[in-house]
Coordinates of C-alpha atoms in Angstrom, one line a residue:
X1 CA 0.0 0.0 0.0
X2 CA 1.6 3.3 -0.8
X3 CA 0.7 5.9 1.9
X4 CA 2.6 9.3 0.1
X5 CA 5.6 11.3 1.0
X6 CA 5.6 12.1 4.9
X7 CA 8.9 14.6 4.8
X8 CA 10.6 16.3 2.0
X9 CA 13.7 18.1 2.4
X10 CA 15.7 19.8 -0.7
X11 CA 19.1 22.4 -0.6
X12 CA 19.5 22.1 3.3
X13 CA 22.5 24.2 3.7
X14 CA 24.0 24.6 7.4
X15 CA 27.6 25.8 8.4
X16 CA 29.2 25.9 11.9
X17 CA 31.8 29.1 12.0
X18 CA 34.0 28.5 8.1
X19 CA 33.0 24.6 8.2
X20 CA 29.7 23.5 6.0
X21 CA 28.0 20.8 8.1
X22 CA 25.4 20.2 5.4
X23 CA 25.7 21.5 1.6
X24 CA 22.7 20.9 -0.4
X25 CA 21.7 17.9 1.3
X26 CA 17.8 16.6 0.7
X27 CA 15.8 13.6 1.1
X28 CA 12.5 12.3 0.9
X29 CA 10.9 9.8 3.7
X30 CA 8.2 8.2 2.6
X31 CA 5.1 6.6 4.8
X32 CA 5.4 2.8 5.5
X33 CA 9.0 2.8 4.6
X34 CA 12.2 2.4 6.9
X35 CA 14.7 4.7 5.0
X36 CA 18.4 4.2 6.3
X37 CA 20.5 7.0 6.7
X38 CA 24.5 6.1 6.7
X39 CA 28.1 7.9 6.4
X40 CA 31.0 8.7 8.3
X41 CA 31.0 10.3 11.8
X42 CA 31.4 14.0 10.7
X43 CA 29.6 13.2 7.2
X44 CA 26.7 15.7 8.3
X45 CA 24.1 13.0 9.6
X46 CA 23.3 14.1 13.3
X47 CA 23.1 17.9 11.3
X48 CA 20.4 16.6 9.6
X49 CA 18.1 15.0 12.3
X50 CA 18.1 18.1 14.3
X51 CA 17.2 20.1 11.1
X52 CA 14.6 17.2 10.6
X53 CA 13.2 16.8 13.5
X54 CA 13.4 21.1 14.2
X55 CA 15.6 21.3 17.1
X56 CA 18.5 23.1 14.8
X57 CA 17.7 25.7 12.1
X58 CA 19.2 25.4 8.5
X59 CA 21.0 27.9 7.0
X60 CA 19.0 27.7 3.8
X61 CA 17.1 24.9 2.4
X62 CA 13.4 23.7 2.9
X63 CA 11.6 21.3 4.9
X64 CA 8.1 20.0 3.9
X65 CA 6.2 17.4 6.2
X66 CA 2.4 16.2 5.9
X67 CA -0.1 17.7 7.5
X68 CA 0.1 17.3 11.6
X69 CA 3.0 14.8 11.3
X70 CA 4.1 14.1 14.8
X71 CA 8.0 13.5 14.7
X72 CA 9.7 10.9 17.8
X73 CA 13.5 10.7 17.9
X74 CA 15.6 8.0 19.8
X75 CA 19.3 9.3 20.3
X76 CA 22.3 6.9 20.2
X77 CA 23.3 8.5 23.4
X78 CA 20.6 8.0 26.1
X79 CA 18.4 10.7 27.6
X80 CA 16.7 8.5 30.6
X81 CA 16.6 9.7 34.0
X82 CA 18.3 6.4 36.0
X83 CA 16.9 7.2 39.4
X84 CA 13.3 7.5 38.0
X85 CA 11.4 4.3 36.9
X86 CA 10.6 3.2 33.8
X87 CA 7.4 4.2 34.0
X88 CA 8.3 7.8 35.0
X89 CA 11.1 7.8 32.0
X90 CA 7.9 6.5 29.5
X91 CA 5.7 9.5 30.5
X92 CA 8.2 12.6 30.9
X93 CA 5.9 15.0 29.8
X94 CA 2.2 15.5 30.5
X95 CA 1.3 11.7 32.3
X96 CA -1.7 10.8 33.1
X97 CA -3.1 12.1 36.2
X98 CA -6.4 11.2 38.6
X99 CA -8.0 13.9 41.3
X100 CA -4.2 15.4 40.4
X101 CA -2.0 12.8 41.4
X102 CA -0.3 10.7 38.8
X103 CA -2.4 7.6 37.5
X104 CA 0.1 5.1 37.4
X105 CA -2.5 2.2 36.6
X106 CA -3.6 4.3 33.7
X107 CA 0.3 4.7 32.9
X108 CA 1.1 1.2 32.9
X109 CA -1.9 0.2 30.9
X110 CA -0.8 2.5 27.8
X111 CA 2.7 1.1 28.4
X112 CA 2.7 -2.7 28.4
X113 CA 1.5 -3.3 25.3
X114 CA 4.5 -1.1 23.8
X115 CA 6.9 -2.9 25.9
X116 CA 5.4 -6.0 25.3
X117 CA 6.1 -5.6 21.2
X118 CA 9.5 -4.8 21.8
X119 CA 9.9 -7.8 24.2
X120 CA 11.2 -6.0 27.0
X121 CA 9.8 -7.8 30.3
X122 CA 10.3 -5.3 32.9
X123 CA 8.5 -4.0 36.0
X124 CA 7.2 -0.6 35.2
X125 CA 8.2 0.7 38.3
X126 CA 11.5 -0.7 38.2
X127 CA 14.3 2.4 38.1
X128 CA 15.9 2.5 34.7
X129 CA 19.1 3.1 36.7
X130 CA 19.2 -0.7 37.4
X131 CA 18.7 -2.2 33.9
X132 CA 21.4 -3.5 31.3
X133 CA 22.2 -0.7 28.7
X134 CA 20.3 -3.0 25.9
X135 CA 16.9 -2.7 28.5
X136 CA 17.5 1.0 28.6
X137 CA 17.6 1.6 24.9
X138 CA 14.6 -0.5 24.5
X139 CA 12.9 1.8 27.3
X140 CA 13.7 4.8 25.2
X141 CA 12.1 3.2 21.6
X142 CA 9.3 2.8 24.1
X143 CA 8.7 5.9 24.7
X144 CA 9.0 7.3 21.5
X145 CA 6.4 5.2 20.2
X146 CA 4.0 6.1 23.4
X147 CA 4.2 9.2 21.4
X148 CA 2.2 8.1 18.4
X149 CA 4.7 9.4 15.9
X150 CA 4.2 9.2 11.8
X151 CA 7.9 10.0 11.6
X152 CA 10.0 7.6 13.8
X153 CA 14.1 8.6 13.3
X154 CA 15.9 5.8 15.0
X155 CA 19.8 6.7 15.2
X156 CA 21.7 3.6 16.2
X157 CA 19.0 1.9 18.0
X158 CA 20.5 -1.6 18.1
X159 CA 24.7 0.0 19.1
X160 CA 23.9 -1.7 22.2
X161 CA 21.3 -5.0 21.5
X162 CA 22.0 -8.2 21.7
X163 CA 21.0 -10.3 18.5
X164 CA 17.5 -11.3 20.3
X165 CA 16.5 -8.1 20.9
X166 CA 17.5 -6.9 17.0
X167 CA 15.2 -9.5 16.1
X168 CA 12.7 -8.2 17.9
X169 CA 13.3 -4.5 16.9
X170 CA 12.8 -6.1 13.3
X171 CA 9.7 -6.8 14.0
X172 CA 8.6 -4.0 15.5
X173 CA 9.5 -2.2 12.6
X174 CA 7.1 -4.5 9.9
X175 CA 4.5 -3.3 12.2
X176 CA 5.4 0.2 12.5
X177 CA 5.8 0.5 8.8
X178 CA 2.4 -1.7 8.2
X179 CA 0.8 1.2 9.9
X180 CA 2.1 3.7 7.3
X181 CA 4.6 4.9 9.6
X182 CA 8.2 6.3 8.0
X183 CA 11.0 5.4 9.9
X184 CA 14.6 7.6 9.1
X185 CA 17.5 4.5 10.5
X186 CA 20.2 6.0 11.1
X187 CA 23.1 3.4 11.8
X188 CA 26.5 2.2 11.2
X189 CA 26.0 -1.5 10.8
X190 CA 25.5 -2.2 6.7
X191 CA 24.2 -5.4 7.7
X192 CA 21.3 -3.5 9.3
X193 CA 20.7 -1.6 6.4
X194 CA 20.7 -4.7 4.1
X195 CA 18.4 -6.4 6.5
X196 CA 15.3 -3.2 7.6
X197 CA 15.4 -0.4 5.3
X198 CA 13.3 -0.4 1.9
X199 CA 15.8 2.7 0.6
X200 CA 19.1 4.3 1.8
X201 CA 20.9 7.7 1.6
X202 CA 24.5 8.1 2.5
X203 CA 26.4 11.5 3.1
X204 CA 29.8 12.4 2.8
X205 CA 31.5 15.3 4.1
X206 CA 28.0 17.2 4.0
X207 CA 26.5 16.2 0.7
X208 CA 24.5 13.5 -0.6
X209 CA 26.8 10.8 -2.1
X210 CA 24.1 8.4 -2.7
X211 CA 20.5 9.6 -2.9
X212 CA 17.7 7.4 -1.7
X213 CA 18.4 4.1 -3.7
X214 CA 16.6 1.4 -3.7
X215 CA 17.8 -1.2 -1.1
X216 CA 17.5 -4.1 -3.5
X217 CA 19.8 -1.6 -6.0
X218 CA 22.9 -1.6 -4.0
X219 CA 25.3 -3.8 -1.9
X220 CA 27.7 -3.2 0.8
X221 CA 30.3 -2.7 -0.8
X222 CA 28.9 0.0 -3.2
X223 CA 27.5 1.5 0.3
X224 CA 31.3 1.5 1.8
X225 CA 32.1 3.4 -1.7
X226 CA 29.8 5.5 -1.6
X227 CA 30.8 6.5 2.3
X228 CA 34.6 6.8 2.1
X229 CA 34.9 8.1 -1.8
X230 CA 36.6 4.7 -2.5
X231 CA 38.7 4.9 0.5
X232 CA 38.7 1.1 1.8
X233 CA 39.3 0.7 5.3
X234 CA 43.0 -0.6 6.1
X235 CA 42.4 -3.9 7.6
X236 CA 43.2 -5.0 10.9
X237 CA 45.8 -7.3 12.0
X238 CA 46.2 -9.0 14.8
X239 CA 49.3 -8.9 16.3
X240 CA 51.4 -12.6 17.1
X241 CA 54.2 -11.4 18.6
X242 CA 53.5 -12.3 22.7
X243 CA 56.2 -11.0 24.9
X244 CA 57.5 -13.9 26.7
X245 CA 57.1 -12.2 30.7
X246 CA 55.2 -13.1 33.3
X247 CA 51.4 -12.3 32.4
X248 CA 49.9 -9.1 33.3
X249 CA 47.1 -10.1 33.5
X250 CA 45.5 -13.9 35.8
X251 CA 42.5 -14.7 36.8
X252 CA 42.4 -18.6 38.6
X253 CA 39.2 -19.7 39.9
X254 CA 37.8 -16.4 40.2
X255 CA 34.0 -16.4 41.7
X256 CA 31.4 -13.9 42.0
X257 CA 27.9 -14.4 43.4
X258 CA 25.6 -14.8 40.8
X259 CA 28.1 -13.1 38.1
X260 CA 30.8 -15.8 37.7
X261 CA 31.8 -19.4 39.0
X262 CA 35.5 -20.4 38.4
X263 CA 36.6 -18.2 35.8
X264 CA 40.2 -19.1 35.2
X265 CA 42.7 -17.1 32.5
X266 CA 45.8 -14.8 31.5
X267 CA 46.6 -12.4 29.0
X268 CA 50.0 -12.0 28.2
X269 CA 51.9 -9.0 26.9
X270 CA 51.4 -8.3 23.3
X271 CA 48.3 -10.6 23.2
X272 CA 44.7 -9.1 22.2
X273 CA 42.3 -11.8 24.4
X274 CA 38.4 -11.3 23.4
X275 CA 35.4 -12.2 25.9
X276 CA 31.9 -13.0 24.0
X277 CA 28.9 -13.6 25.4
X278 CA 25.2 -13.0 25.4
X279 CA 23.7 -10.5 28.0
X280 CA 24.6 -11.2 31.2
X281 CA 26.8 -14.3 30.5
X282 CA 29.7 -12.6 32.8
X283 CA 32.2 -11.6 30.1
X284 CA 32.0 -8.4 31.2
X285 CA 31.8 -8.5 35.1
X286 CA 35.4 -10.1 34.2
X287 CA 36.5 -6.9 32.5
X288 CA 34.7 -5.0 35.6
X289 CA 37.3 -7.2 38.1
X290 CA 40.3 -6.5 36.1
X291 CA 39.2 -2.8 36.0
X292 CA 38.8 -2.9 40.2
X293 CA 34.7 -2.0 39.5
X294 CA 33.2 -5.1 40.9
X295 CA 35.1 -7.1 43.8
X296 CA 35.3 -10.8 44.1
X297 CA 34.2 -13.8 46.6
X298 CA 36.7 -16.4 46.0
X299 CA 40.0 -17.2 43.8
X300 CA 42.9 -15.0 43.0
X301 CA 43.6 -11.8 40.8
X302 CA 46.8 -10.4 39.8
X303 CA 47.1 -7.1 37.6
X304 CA 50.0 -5.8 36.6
X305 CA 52.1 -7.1 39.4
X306 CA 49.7 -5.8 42.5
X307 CA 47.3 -8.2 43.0
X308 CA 43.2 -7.8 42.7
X309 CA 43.0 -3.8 42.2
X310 CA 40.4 -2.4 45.2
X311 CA 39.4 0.7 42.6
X312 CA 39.7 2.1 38.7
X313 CA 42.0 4.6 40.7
X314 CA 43.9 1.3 42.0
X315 CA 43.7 -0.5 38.8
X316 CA 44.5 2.6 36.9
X317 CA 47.6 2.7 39.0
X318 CA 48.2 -0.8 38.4
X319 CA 48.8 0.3 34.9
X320 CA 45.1 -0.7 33.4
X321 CA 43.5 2.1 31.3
X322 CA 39.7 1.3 30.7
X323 CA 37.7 2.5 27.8
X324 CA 34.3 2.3 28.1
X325 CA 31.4 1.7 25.6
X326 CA 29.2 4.4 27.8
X327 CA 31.5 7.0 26.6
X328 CA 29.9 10.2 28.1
X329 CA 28.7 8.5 31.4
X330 CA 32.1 7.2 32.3
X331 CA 34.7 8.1 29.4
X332 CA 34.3 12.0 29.4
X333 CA 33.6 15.4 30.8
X334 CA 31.4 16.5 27.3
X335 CA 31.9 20.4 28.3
X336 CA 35.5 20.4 28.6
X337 CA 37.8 21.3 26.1
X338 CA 39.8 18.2 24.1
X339 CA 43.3 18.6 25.7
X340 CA 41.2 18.5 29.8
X341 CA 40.0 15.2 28.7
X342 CA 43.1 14.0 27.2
X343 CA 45.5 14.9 30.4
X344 CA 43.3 14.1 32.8
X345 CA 44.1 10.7 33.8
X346 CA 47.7 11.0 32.9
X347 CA 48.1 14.0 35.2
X348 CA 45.8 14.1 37.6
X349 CA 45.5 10.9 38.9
X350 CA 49.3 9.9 37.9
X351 CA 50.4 12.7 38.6
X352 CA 52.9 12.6 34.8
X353 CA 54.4 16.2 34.5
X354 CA 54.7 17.3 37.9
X355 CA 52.2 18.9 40.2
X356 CA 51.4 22.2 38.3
X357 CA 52.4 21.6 34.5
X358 CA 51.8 24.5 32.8
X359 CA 49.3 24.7 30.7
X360 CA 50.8 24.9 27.0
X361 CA 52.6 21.7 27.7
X362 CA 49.7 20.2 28.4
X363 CA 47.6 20.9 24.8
X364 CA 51.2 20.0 23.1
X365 CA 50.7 16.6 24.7
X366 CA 47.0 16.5 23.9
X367 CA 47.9 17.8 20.2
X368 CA 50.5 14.7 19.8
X369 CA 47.9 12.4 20.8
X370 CA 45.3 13.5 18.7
X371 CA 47.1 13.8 15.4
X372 CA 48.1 10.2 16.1
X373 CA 44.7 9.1 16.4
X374 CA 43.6 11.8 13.3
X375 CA 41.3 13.6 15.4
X376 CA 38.8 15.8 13.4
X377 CA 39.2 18.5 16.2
X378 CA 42.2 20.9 17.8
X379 CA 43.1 20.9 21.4
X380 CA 40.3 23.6 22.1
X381 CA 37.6 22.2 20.7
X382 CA 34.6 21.4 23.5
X383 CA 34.3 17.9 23.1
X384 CA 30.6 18.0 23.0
X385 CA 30.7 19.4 19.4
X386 CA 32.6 16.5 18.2
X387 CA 31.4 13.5 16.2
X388 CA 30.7 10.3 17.8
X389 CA 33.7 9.0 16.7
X390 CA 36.0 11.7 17.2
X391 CA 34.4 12.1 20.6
X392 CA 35.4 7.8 21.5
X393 CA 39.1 9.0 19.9
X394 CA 39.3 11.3 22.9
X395 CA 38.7 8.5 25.3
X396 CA 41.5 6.5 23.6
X397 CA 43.9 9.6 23.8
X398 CA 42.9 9.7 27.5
X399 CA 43.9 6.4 28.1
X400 CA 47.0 6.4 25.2
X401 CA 48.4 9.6 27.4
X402 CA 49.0 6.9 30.5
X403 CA 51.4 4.6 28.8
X404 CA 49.1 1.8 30.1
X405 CA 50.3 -1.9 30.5
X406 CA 46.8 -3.3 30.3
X407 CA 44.6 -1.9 27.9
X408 CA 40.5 -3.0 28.7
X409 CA 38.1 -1.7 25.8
X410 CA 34.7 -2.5 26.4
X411 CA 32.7 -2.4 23.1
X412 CA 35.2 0.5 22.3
X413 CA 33.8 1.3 18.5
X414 CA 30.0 1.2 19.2
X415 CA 28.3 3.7 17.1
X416 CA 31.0 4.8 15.3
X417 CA 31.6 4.4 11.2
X418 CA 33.4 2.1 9.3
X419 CA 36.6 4.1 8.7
X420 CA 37.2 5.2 12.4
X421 CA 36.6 1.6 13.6
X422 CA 39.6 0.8 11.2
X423 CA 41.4 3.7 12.9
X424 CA 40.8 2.4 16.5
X425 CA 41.7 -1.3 15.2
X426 CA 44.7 0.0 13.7
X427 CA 45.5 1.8 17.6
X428 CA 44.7 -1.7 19.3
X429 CA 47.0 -3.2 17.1
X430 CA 50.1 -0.6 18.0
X431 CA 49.6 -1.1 21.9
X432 CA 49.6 -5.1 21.6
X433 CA 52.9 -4.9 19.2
X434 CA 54.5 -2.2 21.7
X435 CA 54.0 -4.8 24.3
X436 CA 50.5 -4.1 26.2
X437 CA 47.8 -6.7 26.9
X438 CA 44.3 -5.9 25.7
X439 CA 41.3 -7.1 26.8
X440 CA 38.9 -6.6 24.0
X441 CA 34.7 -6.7 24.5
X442 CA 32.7 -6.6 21.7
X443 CA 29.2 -6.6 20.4
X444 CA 30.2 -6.9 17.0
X445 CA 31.3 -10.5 16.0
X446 CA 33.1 -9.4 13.2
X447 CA 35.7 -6.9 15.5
X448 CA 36.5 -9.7 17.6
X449 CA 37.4 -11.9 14.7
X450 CA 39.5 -9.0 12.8
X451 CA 41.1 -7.7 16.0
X452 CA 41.6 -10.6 18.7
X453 CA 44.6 -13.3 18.5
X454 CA 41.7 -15.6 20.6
X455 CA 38.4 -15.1 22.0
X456 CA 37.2 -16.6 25.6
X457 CA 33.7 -17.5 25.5
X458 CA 31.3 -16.8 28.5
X459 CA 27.8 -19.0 28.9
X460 CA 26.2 -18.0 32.6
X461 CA 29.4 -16.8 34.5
X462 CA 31.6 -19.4 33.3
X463 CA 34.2 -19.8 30.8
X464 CA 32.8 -22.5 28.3
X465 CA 35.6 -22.3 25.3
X466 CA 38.2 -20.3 23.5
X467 CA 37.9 -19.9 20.1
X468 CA 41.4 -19.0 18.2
X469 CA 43.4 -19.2 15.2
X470 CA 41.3 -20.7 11.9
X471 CA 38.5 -21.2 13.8
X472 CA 37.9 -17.9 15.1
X473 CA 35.1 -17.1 12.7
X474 CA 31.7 -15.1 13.2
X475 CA 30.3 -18.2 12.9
X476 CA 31.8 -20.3 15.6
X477 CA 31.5 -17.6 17.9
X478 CA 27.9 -17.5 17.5
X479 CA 27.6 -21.0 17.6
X480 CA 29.8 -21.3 21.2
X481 CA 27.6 -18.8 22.6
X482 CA 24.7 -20.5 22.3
X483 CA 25.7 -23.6 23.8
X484 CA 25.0 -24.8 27.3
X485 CA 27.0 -24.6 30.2
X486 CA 28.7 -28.3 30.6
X487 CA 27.9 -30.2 33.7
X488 CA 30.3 -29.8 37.0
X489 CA 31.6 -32.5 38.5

């Protein structure tokens, strides 16, 4: 059934001081359709949602939408309140009241049924606080559809989703679209676009490389020409040469109630060692213990040389830098300048340069670090008006700045494009060859196989295989963590 154009832009134009964000950008979103939006971090996207969705002005250009066309966006980066409960996150604005107190029957009746569709099974009062990141993204599509939208823009709705709950989006989406709904995707994962959108648009460096096609008229590699200008990523290569010292990092027997049972390993210098698992298989409470966040109940830790670290301050002293995949909760102070993020760690907590450095040594430092990661951005910059990805290279050059032993990325290119992931893999690679040991989470199959020299797999707090050399495929890591946890005893 066609249901009719729902949003029409042409010419949008919009420039931020001498650098054009957008320059002659349109695109057309059409009821019933799920229309993928993809390019580099800094190709102009997130410029063009706001415009879209009328929280940012163009410079020029026009925007047509249908009559009373209600628009809902759901950000990459959350915007939940965590000490509220889900059911005061779903109605933020104008809930239902009785005699003038809030009617949380009446809430929860218009909200189970949405969270039912996206299979999220949560108490409504439940503070959002207290779910996994994949429950709190669900709990933010919820409430964009609570809003009746005919526009829904999506940008990277499944960065943080385990495959079950992708599936489920999927789903969601047929019926979205079934309703004459248009949905703008915005997303990094070509997979994704291959898989939900009827038609695609990709920008580069603010214009329209590839206008609307047809999703059954292209394939991913004509969409990763079409993004980088014919610019293949460099591949990634995983680095053999393992520095024959005692391990920095060992875990043996390690135990924490309900999290893990018996998790026993090393990572040796120069190695890159992935964890897999589903949500909530304990992969990643093991990063948390290496990184001093989460203490344990039996077995032994040793990290660089000082045993179990008793804090991220201990651990960081240890020699551990951690990069997180929450990168403005826990990775950086978004209204500081570029060179305050980058020292911070190195001097502050390290205490590298002496009590008072002054401060044009520190943005020299910051400015070596960020031409070696190719930062889109000067020492000044507030880190807020970075890209995604430029924002996740200022983590790294955080972390980079401590000379760190132990290196623990936890899904450290989520929601970032195919050319800085290269970029980050290409980092990973120079710490493991200059002699660190990396920890490496990741929701993305395919990193681990590019990046890791072997992968641990994780089924219900216990380690249940390694996958490594020609076997480390997307494939058998799928298929080892799905199996069941073998019988003690």
């Amino acid at each position: 059934m066609a249901y009719g154009d729902i949003l029409v832009a042409q010419g949008l134009v919009k420039s931020y001081g001498g650098v054009r964000a957008l320059d002659g950008v349109g695109i057309r979103l059409r009821g019933g359709e799920v229309h993928a939006l993809v390019g580099e971090n800094g190709a102009g996207k997130s410029t063009l949602v706001r415009i879209l969705s009328g929280t940012l002005t163009a410079d020029a250009g026009t925007v047509r939408s249908a009559r009373d066309t209600r628009i809902a966006v759901v950000s990459q980066e959350l915007s939940l309140f965590p000490d509220l409960s889900v059911r005061e996150n779903l109605f933020p604005l104008g809930p239902p009241r009785r005699f003038g107190l809030l009617d949380r029957g009446a809430m929860d009746r218009a909200a189970r049924p949405v969270l039912a569709e996206l299979g999220l099974d949560v108490d409504p009062g439940t503070e959002v606080g207290e779910l996994p990141l994949s429950d709190q993204q669900l709990t933010e599509i919820a409430r964009a559809l609570l809003l009746g939208p005919r526009l829904l823009i999506l940008d990277e709705p499944t960065s943080a989703l385990p495959a079950a709950a992708v599936d489920r989006l999927e789903r969601v989406l047929r019926a979205l679209t079934g309703r004459g709904i248009a949905v703008l995707y915005v997303t990094h994962f070509l997979d994704e676009v291959m898989r939900f959108a009827q038609r695609v648009t990709v920008l580069r460096d603010g214009q329209v490389a590839l206008p609307g096609a047809r999703r059954a008229d292209v394939d991913v590699p004509e969409l990763v020409t079409a993004m980088l200008g014919g610019r293949p990523p460099q591949p990634a290569r995983r680095t053999r040469a393992v520095v024959d010292l005692p391990p920095p990092v060992v875990l043996s027997g390690v135990d924490v109630p309900g999290r893990l049972t018996d998790v026993t390993f090393t990572v040796r210098a120069g190695e890159v060692v992935g964890v897999a698992g589903l949500q909530g298989a304990g992969h990643l409470t093991a990063l948390a213990v290496v990184c001093g966040r989460t203490g344990i109940s039996a077995g032994r830790v040793d990290v660089g040389g000082r045993g179990l670290p008793r804090s991220l301050r201990d651990a960081v002293r240890a020699g551990v830098a951690f990069v997180p995949s929450d990168r403005k909760r826990y990775g950086l102070m978004v209204d500081r300048a570029v060179w305050e993020n980058t020292t911070a760690v190195s001097w502050l907590a390290l205490g590298r340069g002496g009590v008072m450095p002054s401060r044009a040594e520190l943005v020299r430092r910051s400015a070596d670090l960020t031409q070696r990661l190719r930062l889109r951005g000067g020492p000044y910059d507030v880190v807020a008006r970075l890209s995604g990805g430029n924002q996740q290279k200022v983590v790294f050059a955080k972390w980079l700045a401590t000379e760190p032993k132990i290196v623990v990325l936890d899904d450290p290119t989520r929601g970032v494009d195919v050319g800085v992931r290269a970029e980050m893999h290409r980092i990973v690679g120079e710490l493991a060859a200059g002699g660190a040991a990396v920890l490496l989470a990741s929701t993305d199959l395919a990193e681990l196989t590019e990046v890791c020299d072997r992968v641990l797999v994780f089924v219900r707090g216990r380690i249940t295989g390694e996958v490594h050399g020609e076997r480390l495929t997307e494939h058998a890591l799928a298929v080892a963590m799905q199996q069941a946890v073998p019988e003690s005893g």
